[in-house]
mmCIF file of C-alpha atoms in Angstrom:
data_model
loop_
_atom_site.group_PDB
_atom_site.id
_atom_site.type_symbol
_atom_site.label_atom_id
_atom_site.label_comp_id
_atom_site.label_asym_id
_atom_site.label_seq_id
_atom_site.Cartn_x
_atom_site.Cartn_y
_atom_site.Cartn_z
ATOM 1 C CA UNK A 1 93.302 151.783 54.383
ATOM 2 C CA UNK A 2 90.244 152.684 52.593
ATOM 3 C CA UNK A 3 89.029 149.279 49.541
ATOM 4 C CA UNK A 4 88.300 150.406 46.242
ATOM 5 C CA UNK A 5 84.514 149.983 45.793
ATOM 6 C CA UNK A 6 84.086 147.086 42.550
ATOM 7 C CA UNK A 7 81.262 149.115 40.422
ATOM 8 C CA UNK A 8 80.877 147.029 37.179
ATOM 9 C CA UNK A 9 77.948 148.522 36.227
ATOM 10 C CA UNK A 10 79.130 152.311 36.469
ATOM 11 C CA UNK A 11 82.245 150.804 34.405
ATOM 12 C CA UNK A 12 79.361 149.612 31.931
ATOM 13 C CA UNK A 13 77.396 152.683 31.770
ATOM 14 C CA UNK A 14 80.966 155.114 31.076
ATOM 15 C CA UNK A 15 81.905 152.648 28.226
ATOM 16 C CA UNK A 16 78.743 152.221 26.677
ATOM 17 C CA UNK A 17 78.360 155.781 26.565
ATOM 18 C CA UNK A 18 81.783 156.484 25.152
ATOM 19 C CA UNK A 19 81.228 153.615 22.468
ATOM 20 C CA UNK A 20 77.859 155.478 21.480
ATOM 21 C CA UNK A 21 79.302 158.844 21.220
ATOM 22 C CA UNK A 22 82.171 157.753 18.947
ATOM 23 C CA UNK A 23 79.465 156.571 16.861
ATOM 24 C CA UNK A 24 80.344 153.751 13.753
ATOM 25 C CA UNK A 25 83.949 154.858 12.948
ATOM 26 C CA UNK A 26 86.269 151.989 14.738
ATOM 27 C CA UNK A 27 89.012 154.605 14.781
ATOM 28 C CA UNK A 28 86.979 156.758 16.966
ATOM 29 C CA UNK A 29 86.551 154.249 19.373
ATOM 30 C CA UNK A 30 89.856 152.835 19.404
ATOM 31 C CA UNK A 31 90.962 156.121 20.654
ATOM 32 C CA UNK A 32 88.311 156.543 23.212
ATOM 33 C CA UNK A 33 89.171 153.075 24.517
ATOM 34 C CA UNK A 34 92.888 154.515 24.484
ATOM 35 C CA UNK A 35 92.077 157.486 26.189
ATOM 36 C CA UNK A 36 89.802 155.672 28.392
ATOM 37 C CA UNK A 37 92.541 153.565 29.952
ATOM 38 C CA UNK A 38 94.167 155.522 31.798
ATOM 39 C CA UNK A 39 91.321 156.618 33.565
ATOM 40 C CA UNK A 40 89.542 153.423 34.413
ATOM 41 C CA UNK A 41 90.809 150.253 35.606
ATOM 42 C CA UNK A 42 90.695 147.969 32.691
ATOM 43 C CA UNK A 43 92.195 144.836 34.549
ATOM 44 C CA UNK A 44 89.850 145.275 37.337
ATOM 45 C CA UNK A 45 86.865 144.943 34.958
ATOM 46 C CA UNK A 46 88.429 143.156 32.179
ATOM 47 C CA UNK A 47 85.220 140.768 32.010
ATOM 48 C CA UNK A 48 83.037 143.560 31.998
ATOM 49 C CA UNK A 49 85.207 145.096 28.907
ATOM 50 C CA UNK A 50 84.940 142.020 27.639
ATOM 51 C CA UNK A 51 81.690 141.709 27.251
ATOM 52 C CA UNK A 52 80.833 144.902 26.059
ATOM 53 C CA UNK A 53 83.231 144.763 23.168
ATOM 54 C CA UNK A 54 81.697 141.384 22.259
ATOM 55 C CA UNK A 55 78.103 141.712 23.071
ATOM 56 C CA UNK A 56 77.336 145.047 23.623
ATOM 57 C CA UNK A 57 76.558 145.067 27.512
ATOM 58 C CA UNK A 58 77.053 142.617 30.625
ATOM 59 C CA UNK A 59 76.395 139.528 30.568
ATOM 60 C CA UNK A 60 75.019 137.269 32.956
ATOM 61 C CA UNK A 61 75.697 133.790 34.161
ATOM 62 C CA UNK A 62 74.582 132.086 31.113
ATOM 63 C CA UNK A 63 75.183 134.517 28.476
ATOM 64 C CA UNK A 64 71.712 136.597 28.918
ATOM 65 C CA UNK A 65 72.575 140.503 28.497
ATOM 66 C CA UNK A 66 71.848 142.977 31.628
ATOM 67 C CA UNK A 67 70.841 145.659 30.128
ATOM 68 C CA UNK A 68 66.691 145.512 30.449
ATOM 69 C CA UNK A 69 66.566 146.447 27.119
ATOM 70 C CA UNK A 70 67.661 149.994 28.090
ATOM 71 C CA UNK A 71 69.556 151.640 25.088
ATOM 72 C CA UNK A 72 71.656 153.731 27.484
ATOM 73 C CA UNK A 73 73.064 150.291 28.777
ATOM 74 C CA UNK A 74 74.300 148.608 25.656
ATOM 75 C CA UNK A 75 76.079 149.895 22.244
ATOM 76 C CA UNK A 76 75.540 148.364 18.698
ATOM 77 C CA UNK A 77 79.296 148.658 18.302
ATOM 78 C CA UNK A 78 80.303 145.129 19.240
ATOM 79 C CA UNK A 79 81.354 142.223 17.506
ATOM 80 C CA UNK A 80 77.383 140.436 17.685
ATOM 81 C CA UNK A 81 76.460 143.789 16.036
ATOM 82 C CA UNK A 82 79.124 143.491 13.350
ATOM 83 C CA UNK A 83 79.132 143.145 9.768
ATOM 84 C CA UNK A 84 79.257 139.161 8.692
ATOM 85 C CA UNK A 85 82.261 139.154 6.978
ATOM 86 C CA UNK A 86 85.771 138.582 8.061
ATOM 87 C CA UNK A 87 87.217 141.924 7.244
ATOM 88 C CA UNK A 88 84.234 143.013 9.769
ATOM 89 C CA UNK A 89 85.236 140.868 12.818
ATOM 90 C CA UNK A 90 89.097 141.505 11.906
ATOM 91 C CA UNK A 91 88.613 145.320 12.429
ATOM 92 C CA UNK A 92 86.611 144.790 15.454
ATOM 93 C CA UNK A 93 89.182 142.520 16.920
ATOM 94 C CA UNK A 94 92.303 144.971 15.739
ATOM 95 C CA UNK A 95 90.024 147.505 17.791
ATOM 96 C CA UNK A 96 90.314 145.389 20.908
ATOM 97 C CA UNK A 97 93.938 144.442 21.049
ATOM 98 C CA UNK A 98 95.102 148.531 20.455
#
């Protein structure tokens, strides 16, 4: 009976990258993130998701990002990178819950 290794970071690195391909359209990466599920264990790294969606890479104990300042490791689509307005964060969050 063979565990499933828990790789956050190479769950990081395939979301990030799918987020920056999609580019600025929230529909594009709705539909990754659909398509994406089914092929990654959301619930296993559902911090990890979190996080990205909210901050644009990992987060640490404390709230500092992991990412080294390495663009490949964090995405400007996020809701810190987000428009200030509440039509903005709504879309963002509508993104999320699909």
């Amino acid at each position: 009976d063979e565990k499933e290794k828990f790789e956050p970071t190479v769950f990081r690195d395939t979301i990030v990258q799918g987020l920056n391909e999609a580019g600025s359209d929230l529909e594009a990466i709705a539909k990754f993130l659909d398509a994406t599920g089914s092929r990654l264990d959301y619930r296993r790294y559902a911090d990890t998701l979190f996080d990205i969606l909210v901050a644009g890479s990992m987060l640490a104990p404390g709230g500092t990002r992991i990412d080294d300042n390495d663009k490949t490791k964090m995405t400007n689509h996020c809701v810190f990178f987000a428009d200030e307005d509440h039509d903005a964060i709504r879309n963002y969050a509508q993104v999320s819950k699909d």
